[in-house]
PDB file of N, CA and C in Angstrom:
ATOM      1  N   UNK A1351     138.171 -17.393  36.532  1.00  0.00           N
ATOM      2  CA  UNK A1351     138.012 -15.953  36.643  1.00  0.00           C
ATOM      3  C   UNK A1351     139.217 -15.277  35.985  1.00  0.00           C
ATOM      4  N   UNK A1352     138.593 -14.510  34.961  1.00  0.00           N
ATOM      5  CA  UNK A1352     139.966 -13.252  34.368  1.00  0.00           C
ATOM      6  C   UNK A1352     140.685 -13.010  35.289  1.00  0.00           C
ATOM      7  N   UNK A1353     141.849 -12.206  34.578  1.00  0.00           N
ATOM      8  CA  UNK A1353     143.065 -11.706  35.685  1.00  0.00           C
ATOM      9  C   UNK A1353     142.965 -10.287  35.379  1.00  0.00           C
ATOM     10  N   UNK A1354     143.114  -9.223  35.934  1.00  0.00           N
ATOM     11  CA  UNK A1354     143.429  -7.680  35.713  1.00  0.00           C
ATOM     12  C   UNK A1354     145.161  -7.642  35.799  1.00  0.00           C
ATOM     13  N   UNK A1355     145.646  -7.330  35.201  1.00  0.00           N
ATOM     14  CA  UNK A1355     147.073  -7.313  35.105  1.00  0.00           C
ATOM     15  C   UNK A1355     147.657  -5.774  34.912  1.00  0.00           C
ATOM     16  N   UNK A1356     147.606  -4.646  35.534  1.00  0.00           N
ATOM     17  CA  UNK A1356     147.973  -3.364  35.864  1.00  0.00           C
ATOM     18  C   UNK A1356     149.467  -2.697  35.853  1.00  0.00           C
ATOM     19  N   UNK A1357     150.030  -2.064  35.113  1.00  0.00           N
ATOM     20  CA  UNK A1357     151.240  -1.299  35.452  1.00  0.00           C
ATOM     21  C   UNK A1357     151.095   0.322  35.073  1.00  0.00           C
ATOM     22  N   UNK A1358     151.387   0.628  36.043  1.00  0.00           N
ATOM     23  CA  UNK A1358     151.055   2.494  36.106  1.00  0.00           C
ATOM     24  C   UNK A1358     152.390   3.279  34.877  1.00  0.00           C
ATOM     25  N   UNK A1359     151.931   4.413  34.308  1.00  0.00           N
ATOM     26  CA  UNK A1359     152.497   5.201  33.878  1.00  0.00           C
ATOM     27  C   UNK A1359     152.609   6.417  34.434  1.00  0.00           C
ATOM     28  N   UNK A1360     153.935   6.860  34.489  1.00  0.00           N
ATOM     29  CA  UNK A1360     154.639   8.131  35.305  1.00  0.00           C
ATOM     30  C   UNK A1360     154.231   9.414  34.335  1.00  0.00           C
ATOM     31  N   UNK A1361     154.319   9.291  32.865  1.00  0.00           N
ATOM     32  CA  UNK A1361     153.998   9.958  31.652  1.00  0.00           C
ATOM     33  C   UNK A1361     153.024   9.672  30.617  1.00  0.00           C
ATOM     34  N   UNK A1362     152.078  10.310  29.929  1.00  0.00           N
ATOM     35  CA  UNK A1362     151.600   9.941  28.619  1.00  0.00           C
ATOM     36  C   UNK A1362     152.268  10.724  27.842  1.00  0.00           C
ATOM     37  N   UNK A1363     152.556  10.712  26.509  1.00  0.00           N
ATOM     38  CA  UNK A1363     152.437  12.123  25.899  1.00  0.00           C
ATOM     39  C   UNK A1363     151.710  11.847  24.453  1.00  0.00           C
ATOM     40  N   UNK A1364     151.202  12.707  24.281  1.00  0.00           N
ATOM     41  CA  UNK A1364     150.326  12.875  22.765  1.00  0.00           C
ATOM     42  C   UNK A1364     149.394  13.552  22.720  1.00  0.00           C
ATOM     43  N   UNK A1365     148.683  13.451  21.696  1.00  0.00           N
ATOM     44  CA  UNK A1365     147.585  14.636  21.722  1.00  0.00           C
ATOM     45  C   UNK A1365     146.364  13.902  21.079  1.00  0.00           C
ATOM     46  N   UNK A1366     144.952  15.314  21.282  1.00  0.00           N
ATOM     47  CA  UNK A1366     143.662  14.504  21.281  1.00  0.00           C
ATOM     48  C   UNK A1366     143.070  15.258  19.801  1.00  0.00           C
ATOM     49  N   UNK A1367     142.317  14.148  19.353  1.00  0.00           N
ATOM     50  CA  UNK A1367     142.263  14.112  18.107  1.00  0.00           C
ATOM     51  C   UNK A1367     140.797  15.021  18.128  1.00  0.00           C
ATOM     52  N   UNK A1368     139.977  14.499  18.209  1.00  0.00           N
ATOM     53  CA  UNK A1368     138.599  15.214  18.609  1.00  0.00           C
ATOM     54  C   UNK A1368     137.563  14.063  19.877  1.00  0.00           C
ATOM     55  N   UNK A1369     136.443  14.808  19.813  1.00  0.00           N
ATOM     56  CA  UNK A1369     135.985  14.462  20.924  1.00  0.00           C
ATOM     57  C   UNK A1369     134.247  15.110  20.902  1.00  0.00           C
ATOM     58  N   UNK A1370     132.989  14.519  21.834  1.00  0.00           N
ATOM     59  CA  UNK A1370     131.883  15.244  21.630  1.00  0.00           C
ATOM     60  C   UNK A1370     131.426  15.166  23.045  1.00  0.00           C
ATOM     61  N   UNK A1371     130.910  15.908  22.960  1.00  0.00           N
ATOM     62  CA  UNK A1371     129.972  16.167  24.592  1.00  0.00           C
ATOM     63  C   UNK A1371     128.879  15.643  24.371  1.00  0.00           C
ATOM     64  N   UNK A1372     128.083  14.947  25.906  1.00  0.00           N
ATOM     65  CA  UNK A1372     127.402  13.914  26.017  1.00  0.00           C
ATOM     66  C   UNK A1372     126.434  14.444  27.254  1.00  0.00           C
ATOM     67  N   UNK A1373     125.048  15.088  26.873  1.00  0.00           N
ATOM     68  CA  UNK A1373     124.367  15.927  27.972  1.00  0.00           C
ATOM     69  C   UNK A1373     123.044  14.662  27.875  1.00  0.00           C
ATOM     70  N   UNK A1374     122.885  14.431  29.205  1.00  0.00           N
ATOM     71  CA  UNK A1374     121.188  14.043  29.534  1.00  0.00           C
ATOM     72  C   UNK A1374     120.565  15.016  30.136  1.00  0.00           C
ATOM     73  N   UNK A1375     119.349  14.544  29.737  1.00  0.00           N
ATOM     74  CA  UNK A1375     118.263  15.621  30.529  1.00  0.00           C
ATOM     75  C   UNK A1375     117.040  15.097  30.799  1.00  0.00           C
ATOM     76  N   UNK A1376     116.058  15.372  31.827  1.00  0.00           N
ATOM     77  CA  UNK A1376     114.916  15.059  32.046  1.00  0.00           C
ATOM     78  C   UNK A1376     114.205  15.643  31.106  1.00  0.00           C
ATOM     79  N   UNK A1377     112.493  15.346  30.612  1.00  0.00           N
ATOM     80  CA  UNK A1377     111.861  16.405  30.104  1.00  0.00           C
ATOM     81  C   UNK A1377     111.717  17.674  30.205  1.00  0.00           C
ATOM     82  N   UNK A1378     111.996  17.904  31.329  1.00  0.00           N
ATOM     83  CA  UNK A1378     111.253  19.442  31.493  1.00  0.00           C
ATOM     84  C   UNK A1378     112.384  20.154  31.516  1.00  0.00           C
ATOM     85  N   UNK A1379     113.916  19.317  31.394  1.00  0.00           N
ATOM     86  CA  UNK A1379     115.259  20.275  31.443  1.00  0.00           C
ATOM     87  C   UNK A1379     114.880  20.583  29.914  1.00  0.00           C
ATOM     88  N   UNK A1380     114.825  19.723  29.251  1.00  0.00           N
ATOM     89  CA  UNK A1380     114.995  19.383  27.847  1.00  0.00           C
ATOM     90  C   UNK A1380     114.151  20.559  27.308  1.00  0.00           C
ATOM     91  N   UNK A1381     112.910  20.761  27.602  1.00  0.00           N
ATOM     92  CA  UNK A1381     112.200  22.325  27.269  1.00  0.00           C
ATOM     93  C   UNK A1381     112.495  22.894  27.365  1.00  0.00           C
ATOM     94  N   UNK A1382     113.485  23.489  28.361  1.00  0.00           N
ATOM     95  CA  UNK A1382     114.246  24.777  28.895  1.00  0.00           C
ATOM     96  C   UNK A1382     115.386  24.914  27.411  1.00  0.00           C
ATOM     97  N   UNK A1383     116.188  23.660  27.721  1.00  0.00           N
ATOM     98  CA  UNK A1383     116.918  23.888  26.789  1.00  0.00           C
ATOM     99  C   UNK A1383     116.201  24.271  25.497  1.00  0.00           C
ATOM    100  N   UNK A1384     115.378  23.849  25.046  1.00  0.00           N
ATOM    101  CA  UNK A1384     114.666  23.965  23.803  1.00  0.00           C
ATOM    102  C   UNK A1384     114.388  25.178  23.219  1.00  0.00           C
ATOM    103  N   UNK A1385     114.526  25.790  24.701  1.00  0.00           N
ATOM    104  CA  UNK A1385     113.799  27.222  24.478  1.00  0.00           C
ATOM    105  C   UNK A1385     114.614  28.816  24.569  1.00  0.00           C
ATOM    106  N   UNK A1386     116.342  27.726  25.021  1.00  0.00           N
ATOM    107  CA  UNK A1386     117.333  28.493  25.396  1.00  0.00           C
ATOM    108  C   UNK A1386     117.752  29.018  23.981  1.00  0.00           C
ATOM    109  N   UNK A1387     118.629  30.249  24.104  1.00  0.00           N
ATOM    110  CA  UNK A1387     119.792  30.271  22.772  1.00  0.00           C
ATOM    111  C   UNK A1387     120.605  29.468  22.654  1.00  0.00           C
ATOM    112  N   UNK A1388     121.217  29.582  21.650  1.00  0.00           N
ATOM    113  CA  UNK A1388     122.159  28.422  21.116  1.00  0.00           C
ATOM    114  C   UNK A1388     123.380  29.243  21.891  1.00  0.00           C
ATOM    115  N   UNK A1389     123.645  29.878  22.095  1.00  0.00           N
ATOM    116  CA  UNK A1389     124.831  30.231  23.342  1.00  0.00           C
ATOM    117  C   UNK A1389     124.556  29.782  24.570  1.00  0.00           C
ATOM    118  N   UNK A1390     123.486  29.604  25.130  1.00  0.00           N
ATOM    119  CA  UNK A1390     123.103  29.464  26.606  1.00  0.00           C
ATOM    120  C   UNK A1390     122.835  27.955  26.408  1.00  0.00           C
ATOM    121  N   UNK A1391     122.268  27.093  25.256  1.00  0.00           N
ATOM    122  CA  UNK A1391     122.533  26.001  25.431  1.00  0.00           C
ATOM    123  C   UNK A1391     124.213  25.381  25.100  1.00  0.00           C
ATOM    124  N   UNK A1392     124.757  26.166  24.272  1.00  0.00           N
ATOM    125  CA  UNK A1392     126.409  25.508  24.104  1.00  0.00           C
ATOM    126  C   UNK A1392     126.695  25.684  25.653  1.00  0.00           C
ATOM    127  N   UNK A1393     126.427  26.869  26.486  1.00  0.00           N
ATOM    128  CA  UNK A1393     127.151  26.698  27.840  1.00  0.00           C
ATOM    129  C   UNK A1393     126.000  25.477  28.743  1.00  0.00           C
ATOM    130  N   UNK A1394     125.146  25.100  28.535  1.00  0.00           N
ATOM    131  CA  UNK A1394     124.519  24.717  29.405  1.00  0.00           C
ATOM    132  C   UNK A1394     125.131  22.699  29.045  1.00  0.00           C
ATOM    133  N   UNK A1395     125.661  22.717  27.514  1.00  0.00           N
ATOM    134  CA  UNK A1395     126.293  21.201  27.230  1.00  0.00           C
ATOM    135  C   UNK A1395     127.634  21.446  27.748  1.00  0.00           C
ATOM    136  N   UNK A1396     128.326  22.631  27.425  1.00  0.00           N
ATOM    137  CA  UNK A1396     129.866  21.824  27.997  1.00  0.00           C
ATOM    138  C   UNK A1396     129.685  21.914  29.505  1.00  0.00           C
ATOM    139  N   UNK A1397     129.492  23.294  30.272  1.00  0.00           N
ATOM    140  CA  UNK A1397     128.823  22.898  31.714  1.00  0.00           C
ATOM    141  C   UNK A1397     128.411  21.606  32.595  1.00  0.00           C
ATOM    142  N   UNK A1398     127.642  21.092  31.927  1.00  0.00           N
ATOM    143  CA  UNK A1398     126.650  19.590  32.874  1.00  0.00           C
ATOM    144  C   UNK A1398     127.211  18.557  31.350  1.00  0.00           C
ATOM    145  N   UNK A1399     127.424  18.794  30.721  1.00  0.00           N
ATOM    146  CA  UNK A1399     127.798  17.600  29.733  1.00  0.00           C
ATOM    147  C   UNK A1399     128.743  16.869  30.216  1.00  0.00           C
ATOM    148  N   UNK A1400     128.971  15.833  29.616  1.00  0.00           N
ATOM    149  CA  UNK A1400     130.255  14.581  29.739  1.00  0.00           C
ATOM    150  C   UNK A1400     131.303  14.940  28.420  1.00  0.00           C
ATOM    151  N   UNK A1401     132.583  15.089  28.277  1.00  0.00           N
ATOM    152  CA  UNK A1401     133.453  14.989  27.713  1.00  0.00           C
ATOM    153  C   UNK A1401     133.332  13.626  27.045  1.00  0.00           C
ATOM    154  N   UNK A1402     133.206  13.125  25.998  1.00  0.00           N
ATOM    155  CA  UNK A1402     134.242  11.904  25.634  1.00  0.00           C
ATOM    156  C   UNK A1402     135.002  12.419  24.175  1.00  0.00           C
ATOM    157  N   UNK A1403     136.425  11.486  24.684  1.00  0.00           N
ATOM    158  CA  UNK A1403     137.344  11.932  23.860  1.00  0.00           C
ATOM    159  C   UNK A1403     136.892  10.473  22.852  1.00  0.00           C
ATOM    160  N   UNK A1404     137.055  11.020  21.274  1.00  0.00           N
ATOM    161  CA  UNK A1404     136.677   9.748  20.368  1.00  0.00           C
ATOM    162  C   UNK A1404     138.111   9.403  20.073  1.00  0.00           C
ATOM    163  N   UNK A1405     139.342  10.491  18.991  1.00  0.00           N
ATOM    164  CA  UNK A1405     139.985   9.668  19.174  1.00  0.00           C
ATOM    165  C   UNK A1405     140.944  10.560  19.222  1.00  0.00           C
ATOM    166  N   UNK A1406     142.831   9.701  19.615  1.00  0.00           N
ATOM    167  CA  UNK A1406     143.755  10.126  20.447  1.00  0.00           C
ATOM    168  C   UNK A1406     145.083   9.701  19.643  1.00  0.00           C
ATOM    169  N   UNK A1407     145.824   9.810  20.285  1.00  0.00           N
ATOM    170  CA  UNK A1407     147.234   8.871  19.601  1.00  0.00           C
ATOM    171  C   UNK A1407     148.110   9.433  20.959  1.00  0.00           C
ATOM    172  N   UNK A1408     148.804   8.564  21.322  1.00  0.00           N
ATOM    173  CA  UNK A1408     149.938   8.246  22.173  1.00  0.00           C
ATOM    174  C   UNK A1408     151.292   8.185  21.563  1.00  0.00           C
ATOM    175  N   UNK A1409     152.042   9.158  21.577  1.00  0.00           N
ATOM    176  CA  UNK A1409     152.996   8.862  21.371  1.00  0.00           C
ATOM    177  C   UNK A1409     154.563   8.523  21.906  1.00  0.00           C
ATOM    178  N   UNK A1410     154.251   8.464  23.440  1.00  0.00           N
ATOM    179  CA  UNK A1410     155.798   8.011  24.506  1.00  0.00           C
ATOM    180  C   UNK A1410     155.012   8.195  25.460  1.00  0.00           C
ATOM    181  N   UNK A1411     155.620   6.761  25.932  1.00  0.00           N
ATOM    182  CA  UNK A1411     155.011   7.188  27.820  1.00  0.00           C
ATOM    183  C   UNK A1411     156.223   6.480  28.637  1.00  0.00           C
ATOM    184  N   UNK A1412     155.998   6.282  29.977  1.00  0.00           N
ATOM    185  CA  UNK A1412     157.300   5.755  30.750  1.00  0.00           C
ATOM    186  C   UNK A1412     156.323   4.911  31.664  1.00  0.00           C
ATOM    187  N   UNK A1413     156.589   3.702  32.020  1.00  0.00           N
ATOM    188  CA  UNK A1413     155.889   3.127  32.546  1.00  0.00           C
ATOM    189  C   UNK A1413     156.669   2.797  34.218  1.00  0.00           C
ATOM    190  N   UNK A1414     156.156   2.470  35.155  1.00  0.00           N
ATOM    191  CA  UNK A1414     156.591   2.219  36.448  1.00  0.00           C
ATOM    192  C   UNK A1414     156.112   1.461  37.086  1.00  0.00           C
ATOM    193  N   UNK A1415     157.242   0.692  37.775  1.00  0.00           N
ATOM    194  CA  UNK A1415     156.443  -0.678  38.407  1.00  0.00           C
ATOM    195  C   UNK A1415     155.758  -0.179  39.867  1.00  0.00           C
ATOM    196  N   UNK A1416     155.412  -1.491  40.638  1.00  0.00           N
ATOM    197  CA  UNK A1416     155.614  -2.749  40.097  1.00  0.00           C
ATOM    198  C   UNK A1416     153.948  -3.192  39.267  1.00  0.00           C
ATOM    199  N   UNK A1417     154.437  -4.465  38.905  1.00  0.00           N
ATOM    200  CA  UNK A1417     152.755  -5.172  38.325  1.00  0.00           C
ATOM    201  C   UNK A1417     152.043  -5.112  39.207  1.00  0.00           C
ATOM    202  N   UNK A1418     150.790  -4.733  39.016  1.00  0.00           N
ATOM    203  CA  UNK A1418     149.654  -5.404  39.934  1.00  0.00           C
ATOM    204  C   UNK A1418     148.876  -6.467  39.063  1.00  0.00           C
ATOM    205  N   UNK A1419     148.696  -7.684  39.941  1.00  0.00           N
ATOM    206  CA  UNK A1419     147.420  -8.236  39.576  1.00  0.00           C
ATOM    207  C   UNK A1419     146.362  -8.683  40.569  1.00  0.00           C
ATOM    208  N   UNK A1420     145.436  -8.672  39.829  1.00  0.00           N
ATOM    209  CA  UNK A1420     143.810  -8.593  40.681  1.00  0.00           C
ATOM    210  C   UNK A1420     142.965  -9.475  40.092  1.00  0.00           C
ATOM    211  N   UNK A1421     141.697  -9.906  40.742  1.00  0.00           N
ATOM    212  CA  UNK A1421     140.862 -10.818  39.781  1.00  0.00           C
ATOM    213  C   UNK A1421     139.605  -9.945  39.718  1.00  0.00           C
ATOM    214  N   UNK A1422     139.085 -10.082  38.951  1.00  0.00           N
ATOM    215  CA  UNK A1422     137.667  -9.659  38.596  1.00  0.00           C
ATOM    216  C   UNK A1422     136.721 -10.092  37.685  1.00  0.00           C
TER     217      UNK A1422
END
């Protein structure tokens, strides 16, 4: 069995590069939306949407003990 091997950071710092929102919907949301404006659907994706960030860069962090390890 793998090991999880964990140490926490006190800091990140850097910044986010871009990123897209990630909305599901049932059918019958999906009509609504269909039928919404494109303002009322931009609020209705960042609203109920998922954030994912694509990409990032790190540039200093500070790390703090102690290790954890775990199995999983």
């Amino acid at each position: 069995m793998p090991k999880i091997i964990t140490l926490n950071c006190d800091y990140v710092q850097g910044f986010l590069r871009d990123g897209h929102f990630e909305l599901k919907l049932s059918e019958e949301d999906y009509n609504k939306f269909k039928s919404s404006s494109e303002e009322e659907q931009i609020d209705w994706i960042t609203d109920c949407g998922k954030l994912i960030i694509d990409s990032y860069r790190v540039e200093d962090y500070k790390t703090s003990g102690p290790i954890n390890i775990s199995d999983k």
